[in-house]
Coordinates of C-alpha atoms and ligand atoms in Angstrom, one line a residue:
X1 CA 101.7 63.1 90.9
X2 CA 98.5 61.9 92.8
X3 CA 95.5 64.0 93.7
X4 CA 96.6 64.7 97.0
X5 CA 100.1 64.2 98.1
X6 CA 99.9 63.4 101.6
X7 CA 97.6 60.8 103.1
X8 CA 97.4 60.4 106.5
X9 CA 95.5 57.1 108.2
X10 CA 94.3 58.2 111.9
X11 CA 93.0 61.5 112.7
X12 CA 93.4 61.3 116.6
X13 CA 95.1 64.7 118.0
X14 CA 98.5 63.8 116.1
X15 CA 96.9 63.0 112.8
X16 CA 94.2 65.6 112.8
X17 CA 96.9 68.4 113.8
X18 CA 99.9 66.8 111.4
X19 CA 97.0 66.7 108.0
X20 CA 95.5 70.5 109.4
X21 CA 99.6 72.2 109.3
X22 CA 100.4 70.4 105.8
X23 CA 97.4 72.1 104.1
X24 CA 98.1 75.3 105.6
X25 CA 101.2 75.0 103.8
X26 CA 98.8 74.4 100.3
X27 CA 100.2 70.7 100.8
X28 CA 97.2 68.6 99.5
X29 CA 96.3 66.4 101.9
X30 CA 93.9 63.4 102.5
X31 CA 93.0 62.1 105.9
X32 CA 91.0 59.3 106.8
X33 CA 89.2 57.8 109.9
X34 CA 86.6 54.7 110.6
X35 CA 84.4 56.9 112.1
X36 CA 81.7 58.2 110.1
X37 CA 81.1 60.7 112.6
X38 CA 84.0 62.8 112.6
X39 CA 85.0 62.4 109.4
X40 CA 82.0 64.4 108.9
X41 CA 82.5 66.6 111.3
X42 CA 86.5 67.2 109.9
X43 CA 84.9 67.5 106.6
X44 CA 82.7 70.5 108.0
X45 CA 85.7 72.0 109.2
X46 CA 85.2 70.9 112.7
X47 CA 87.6 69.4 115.1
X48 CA 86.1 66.3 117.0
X49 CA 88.3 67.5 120.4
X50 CA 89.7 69.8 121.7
X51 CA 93.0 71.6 120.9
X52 CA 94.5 75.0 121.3
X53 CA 94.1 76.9 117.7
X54 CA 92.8 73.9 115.6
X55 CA 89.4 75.5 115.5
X56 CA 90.1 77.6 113.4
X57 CA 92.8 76.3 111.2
X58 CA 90.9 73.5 110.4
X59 CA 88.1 75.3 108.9
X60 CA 90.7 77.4 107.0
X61 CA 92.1 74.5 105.3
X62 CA 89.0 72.7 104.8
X63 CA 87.1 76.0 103.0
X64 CA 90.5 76.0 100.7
X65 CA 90.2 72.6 99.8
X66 CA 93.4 71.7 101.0
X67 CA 92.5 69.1 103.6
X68 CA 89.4 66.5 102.9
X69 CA 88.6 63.0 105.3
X70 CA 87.4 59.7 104.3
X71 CA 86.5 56.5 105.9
X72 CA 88.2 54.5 103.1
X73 CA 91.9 53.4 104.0
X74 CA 92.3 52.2 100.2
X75 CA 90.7 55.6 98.6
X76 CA 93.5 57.9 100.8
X77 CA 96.3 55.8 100.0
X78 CA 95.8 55.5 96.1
X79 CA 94.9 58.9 95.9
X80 CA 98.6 60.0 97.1
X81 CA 102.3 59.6 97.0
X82 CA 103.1 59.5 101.0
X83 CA 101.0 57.9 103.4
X84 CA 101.9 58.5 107.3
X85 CA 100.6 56.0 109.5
X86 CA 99.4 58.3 113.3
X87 CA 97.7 55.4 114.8
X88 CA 97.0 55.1 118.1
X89 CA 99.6 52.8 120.4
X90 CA 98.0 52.2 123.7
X91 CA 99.5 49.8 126.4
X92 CA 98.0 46.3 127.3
X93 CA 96.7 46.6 131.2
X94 CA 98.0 43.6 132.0
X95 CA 102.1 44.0 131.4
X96 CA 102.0 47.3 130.6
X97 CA 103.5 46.3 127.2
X98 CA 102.9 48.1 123.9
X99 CA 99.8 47.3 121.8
X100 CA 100.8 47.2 118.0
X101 CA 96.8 45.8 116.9
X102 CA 96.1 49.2 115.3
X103 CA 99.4 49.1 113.7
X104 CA 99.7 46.3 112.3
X105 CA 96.0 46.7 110.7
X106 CA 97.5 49.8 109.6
X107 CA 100.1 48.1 107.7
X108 CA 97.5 45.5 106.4
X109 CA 95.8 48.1 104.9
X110 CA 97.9 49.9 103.6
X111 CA 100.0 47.1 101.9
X112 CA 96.8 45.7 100.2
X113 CA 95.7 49.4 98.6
X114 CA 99.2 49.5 97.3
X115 CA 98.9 46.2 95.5
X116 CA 96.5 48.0 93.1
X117 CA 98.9 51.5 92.8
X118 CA 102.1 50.8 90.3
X119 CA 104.1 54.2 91.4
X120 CA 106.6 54.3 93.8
X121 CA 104.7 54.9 97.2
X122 CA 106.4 56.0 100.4
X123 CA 105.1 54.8 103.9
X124 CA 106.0 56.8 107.3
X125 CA 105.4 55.6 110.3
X126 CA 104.4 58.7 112.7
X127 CA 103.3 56.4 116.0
X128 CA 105.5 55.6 118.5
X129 CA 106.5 52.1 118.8
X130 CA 109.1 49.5 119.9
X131 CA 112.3 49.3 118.0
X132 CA 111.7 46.8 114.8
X133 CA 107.7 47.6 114.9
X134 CA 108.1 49.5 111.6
X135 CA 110.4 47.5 109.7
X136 CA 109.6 44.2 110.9
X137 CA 105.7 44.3 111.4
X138 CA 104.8 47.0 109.2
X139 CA 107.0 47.0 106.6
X140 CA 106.2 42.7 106.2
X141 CA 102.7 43.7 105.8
X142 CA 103.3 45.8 103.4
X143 CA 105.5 43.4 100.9
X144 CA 103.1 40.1 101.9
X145 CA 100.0 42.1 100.9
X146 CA 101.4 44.1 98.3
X147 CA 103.2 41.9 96.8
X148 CA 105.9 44.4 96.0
X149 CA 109.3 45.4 97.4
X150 CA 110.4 47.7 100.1
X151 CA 113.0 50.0 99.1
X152 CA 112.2 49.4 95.4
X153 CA 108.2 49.8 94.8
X154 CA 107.8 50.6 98.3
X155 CA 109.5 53.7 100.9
X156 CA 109.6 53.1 104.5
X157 CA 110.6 55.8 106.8
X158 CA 110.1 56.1 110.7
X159 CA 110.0 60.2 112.1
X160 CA 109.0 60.8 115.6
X161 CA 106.7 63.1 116.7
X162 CA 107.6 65.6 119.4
X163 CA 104.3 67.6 119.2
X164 CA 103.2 68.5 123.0
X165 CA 99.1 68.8 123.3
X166 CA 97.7 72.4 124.0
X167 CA 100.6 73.8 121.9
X168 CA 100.7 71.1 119.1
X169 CA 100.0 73.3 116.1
X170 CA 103.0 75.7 117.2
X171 CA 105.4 72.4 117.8
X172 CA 104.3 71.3 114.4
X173 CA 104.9 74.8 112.7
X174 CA 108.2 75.0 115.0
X175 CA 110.6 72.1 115.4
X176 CA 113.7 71.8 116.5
X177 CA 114.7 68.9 114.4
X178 CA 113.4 66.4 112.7
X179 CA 114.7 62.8 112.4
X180 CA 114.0 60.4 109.9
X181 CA 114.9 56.8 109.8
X182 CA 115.4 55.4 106.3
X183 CA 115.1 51.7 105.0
X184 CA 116.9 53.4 102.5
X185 CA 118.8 56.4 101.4
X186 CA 115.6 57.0 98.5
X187 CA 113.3 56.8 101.4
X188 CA 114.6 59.2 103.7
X189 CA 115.5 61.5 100.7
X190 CA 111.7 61.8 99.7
X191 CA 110.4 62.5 102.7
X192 CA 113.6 65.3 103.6
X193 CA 112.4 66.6 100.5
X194 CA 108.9 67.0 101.6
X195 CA 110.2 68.9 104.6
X196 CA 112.7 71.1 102.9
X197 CA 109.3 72.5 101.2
X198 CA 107.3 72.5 104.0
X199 CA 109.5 74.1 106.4
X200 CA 111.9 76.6 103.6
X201 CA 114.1 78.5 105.7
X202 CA 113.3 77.1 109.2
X203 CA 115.4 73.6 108.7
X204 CA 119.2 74.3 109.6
X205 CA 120.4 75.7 112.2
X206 CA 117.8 75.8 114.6
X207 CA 116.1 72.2 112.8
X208 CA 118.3 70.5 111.5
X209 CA 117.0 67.0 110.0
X210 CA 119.0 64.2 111.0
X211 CA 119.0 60.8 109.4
X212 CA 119.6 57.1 111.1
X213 CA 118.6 53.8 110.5
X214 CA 114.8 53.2 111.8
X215 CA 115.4 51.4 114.8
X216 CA 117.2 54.2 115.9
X217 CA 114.7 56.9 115.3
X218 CA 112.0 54.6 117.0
X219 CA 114.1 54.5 119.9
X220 CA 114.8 58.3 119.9
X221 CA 110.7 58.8 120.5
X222 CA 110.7 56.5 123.7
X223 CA 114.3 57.9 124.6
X224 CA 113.0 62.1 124.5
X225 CA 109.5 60.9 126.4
X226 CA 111.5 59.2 128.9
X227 CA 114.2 61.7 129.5
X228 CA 111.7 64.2 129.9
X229 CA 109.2 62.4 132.3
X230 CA 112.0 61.7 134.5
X231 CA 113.3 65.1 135.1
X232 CA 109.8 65.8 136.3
X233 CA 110.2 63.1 138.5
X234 CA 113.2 64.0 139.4
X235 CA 112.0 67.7 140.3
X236 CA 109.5 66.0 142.3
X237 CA 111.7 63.8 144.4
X238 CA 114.4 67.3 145.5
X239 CA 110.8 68.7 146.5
X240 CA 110.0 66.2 148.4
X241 CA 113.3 66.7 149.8
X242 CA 112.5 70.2 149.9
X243 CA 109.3 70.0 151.9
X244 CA 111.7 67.9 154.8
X245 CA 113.7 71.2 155.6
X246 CA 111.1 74.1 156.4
X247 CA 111.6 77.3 154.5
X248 CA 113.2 75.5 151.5
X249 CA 111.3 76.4 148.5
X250 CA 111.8 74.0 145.6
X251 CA 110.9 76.6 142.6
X252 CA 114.1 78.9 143.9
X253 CA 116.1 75.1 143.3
X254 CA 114.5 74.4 140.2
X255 CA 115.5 78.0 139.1
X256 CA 118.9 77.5 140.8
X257 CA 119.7 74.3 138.5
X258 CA 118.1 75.5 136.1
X259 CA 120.5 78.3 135.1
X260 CA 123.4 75.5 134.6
X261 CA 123.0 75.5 130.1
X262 CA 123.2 72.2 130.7
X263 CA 120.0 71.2 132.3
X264 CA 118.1 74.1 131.3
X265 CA 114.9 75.2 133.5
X266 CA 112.3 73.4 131.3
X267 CA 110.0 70.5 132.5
X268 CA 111.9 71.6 136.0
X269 CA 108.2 72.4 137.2
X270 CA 107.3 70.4 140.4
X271 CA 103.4 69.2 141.2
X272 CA 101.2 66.8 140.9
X273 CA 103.2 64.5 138.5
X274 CA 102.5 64.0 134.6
X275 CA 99.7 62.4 133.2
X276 CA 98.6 62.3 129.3
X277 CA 98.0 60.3 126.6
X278 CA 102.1 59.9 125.9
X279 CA 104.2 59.5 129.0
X280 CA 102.6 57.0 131.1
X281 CA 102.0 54.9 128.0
X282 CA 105.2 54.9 126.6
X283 CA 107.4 54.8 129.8
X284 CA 106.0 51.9 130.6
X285 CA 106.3 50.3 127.1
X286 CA 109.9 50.7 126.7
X287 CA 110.2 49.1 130.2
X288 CA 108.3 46.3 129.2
X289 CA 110.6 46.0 125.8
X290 CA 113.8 46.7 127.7
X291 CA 112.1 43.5 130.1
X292 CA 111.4 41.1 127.5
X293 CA 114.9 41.3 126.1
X294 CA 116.6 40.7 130.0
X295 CA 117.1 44.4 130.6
X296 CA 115.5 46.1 133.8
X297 CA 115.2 49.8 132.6
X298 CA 115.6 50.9 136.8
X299 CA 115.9 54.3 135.9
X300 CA 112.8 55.0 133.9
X301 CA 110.6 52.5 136.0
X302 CA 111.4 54.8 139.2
X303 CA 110.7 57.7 137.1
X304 CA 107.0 55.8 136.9
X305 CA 107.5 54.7 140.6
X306 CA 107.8 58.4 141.8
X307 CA 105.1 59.9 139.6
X308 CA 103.0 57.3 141.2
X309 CA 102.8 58.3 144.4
X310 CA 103.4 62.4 143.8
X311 CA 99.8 62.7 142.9
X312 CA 98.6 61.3 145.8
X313 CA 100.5 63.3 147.8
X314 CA 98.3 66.4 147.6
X315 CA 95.9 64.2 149.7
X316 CA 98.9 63.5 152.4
X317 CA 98.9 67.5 152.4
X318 CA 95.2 68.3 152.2
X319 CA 95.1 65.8 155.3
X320 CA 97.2 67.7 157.1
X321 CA 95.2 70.6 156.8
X322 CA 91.4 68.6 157.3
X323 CA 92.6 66.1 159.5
X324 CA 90.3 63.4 158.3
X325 CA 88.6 63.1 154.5
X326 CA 85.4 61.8 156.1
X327 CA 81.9 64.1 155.6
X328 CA 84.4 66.8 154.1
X329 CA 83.8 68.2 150.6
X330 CA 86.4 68.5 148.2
X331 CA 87.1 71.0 145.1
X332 CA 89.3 70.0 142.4
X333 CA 91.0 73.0 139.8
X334 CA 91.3 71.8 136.9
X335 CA 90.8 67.9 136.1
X336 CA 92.8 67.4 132.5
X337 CA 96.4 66.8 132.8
X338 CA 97.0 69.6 131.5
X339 CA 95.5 73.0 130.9
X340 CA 95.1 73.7 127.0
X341 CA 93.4 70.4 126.5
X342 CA 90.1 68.2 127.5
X343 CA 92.6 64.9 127.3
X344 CA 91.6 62.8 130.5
X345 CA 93.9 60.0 129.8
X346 CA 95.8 59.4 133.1
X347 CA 95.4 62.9 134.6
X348 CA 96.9 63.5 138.5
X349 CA 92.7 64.7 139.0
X350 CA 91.7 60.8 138.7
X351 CA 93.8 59.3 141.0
X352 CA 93.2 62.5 143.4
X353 CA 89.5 61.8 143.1
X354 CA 89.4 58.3 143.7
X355 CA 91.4 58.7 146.6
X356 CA 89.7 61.7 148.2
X357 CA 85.9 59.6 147.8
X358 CA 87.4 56.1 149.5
X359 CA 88.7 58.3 152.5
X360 CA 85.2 59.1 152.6
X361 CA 85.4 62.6 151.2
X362 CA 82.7 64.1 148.1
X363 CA 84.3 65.8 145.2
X364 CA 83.2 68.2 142.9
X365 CA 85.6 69.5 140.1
X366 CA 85.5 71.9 137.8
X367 CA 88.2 72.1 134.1
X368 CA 87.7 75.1 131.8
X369 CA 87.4 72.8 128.5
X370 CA 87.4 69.0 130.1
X371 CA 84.0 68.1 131.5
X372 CA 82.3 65.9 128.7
X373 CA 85.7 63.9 128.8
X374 CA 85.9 64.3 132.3
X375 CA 82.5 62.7 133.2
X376 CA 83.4 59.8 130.7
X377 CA 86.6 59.3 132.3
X378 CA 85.6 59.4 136.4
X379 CA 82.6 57.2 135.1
X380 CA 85.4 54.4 134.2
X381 CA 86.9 54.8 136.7
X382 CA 83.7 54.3 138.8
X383 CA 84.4 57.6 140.7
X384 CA 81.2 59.3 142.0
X385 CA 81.9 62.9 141.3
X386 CA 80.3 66.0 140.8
X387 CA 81.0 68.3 137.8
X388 CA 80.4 72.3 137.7
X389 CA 80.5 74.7 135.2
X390 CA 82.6 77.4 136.9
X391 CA 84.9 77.6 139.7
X392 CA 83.1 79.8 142.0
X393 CA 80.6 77.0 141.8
X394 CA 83.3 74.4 142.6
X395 CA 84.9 76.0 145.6
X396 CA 81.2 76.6 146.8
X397 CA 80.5 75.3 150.6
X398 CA 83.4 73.0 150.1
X399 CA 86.2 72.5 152.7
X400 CA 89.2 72.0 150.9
X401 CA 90.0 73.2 146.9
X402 CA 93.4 71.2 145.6
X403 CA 94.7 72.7 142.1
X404 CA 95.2 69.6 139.6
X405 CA 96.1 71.3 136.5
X406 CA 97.1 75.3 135.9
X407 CA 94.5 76.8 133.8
X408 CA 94.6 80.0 133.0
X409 CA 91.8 81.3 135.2
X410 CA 93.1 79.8 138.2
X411 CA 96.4 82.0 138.3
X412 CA 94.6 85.2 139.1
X413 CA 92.4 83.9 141.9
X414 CA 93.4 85.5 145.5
X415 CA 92.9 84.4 149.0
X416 CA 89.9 86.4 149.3
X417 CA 87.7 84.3 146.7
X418 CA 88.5 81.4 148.6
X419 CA 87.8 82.9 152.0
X420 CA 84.7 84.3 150.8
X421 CA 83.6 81.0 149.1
X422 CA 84.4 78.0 151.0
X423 CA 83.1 75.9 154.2
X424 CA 86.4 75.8 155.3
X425 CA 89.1 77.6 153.2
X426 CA 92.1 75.7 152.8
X427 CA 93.8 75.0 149.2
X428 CA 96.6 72.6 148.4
X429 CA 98.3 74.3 145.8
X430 CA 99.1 71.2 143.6
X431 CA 100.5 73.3 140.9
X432 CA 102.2 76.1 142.4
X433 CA 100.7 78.7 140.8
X434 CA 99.7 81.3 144.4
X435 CA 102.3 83.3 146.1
X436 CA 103.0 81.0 149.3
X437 CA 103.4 83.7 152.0
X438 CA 100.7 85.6 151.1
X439 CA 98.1 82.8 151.0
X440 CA 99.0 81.1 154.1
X441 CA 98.4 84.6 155.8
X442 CA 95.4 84.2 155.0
X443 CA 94.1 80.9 155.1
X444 CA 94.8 77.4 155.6
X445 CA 97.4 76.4 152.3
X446 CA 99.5 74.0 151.4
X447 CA 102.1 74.2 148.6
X448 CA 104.2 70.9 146.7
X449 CA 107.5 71.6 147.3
X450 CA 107.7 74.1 150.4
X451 CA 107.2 74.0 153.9
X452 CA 106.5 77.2 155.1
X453 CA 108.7 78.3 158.5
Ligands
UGA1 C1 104.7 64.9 125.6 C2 106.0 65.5 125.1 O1 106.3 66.7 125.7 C3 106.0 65.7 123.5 O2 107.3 66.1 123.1 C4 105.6 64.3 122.9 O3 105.5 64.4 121.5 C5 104.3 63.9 123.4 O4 104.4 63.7 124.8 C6 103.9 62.6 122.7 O5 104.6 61.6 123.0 O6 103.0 62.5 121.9 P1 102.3 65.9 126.2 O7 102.1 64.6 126.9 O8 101.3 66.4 125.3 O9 103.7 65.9 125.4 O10 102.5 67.1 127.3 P2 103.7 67.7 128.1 O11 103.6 69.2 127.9 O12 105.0 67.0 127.9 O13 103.2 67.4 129.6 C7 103.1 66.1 130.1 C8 102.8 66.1 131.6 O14 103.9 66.6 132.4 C9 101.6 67.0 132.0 O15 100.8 66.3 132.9 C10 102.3 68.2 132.7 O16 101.5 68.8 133.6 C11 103.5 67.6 133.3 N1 104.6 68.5 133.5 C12 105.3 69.1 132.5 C13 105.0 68.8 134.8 O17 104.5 68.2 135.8 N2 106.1 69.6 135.0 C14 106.8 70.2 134.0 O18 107.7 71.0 134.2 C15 106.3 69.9 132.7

């Protein structure tokens, strides 16, 4: 047995939050990153981001001596017996396909540490990729530069993640199943192993761990991400519908469907449209995998089509309450894409923004936790915005507030504060997070999903 037993290469949100819950379970683990900087930082017991609870447990783990980082690839590999690869997997700009460059370095890394170990070394792959990715890309660099033999010297496994941001440590804690695909039956028989002990009573039942060949268990990632992006989508389409018959309140038709067991009333929430780090990036991916092998994916791409245009759609209803955009100030709740994060990547508040300043319009947002990553992300965009530190300050003198993401803080505000605040008060609720009727008694308001009679 090694000195640690898990390595894990990549300490983005997944890896970070993946190598803090194994050493609160006194599994010994070894993380490590390129970046001097927050490996020191993990080492101190400090998260480089932001995410719900990982304060905390990190410190824990790290004052234990259950978690430690390094910047050396080689160092966490030999020093274990299973390495998970949580790379990052971002999409090329130009098709929209996957890019497998960290991967495959991953694999290149990997593969030439193990040439110097002589035990029997399993490899997971945690990132989500295109169906072959693990076996045929990472699983060839790990023989060429090993020099040894998968399924022999070497394990390869691929488990999906299905950790949400904002909630990951409890997703991580809390599955509902976990699915392995095995090169081989010793593979996906060490690493079940590793869960039964990690997880004791909570695998059966309500998580069971089901096995498949790895292509299958990649697919299964892009599959869930796309199944649930499009029933966002589609929520967002019947209240679109919904906003053509006044009176007709989509969150009474959400709740209406989603009382049938067999849709269910989760991600039946209609607003602004997803954003994040995962959906965009991986709807898009398996449509351009589905694309180079002659298959048009039409379902998924008009699940992307429809998310497209929903966020800009709180501009078509703050028009209808300003008229024009030009000379007008505008307030943005919340720009992250979600509340219980700072993640910026492809958040509704961007596109909103951009849109808002080339009608002519300034902005000024405000986000409980996202304004370093906010200011980083508006600045790529090239979007001249200006960012406050609470949201009496962002409502401030400005003629229309539009809510981009549902913290916390915004759910108790009442018409009042924005009466009492504002140039001109008039909120879209993007979100749908006020009572409808008793805002627009009280001031100008627009809601996704409900024309008011
Ligand atoms: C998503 C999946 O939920 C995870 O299972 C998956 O592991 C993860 O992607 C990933 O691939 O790593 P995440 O993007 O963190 O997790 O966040 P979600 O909670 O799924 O929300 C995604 C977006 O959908 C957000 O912008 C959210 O505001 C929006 N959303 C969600 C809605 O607009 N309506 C809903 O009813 C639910």
């Amino acid at each position: 047995m090694s000195e640690y037993e898990i390595s894990i290469v990549g300490t983005g949100f997944v890896g970070l939050v993946t190598a803090v819950c194994f050493a609160d379970r006194g599994i010994k683990t070894i993380c490590s990153t390129r970046n001097e900087k927050n490996a020191e930082l993990i080492n101190q017991g400090i998260p480089p981001f932001f995410e719900n609870g990982l304060a905390e447990l990190l410190k824990k783990v790290v004052d234990e001596g259950n978690l430690v980082c390094v910047t050396s690839r080689e160092e966490a590999v030999l020093k274990s017996d299973v390495t998970l690869i949580i790379v990052g997997t971002p999409f090329n700009h130009i098709d929209k396909s996957i890019n497998l460059d960290y991967m495959k370095q991953a694999g290149t890394d990997i593969g030439k540490a193990l040439a110097k170990k002589d035990d029997y070394h399993l490899v997971a792959v945690r990132s989500t990729v295109v169906p072959g990715t693990s076996r045929n890309m990472v699983g060839k660099e790990l023989t060429e530069l090993s020099g040894k033999e998968l399924g022999k010297d070497i394990g390869l496994v691929m488990q999906p993640e299905f950790l949400a941001e904002g909630r990951s440590i409890e997703d991580t804690f809390w599955p509902d199943r976990i699915v392995i695909g095995e090169y081989d039956e010793r593979s996906g028989e060490t690493l079940q192993k590793l869960y039964e002990r990690f997880y004791g009573d909570h695998i059966g039942e309500n998580c069971p761990i089901i096995r498949m060949n790895i292509e299958s268990a990649e697919l299964v990632k892009y599959a869930n991400n796309s199944f649930l992006a499009t029933k966002i989508s589609f929520i967002n389409e019947i209240s679109r519908i919904a906003e053509l018959v006044p009176g007709v309140d989509v969150g009474k038709v959400s709740n209406g469907i989603g009382l049938d067991y067999r849709i269910n009333h989760r991600f039946l929430n209609s607003g602004v449209g997803w954003g994040g780090s995962c959906f965009p990036k991986d709807l898009n991916a398996i449509v351009a995998f589905s694309r180079s092998k002659g298959l048009e994916a039409k379902l998924i791409q008009s699940a992307i089509d429809v998310n497209d245009d929903q966020a800009l759609h709180a501009i078509e209803l703050a028009e209808e309450l300003l008229g024009s955009f030009n000379g007008k100030t505008i307030a943005l709740l919340g720009l992250a894409f979600k509340p219980g994060t700072d993640d910026m990547r492809y958040a509704p508040s961007r596109r909103i923004a951009s849109k808002a300043v080339s009608l002519g319009a300034k902005v000024k947002g405000y986000d409980p936790k996202a304004k370093e990553s906010a200011e980083e992300a508006f600045g790529q965009d090239g979007t001249e915005i200006v960012f406050v530190d609470s949201v009496e300050e962002v409502v401030k003198d400005t003629d229309c507030a539009i809510v981009c993401a549902e913290w916390d803080e915004f759910l108790e505000l009442k018409p009042e504060f924005f009466i009492n605040n504002m140039r001109t008060p008039c909120v879209v609720d993007g979100r749908r997070i006020y009572d409808a009727l008793e805002f627009s008694k009280q001031l100008k308001y627009r809601i996704i999903g409900h024309k008011l009679e």
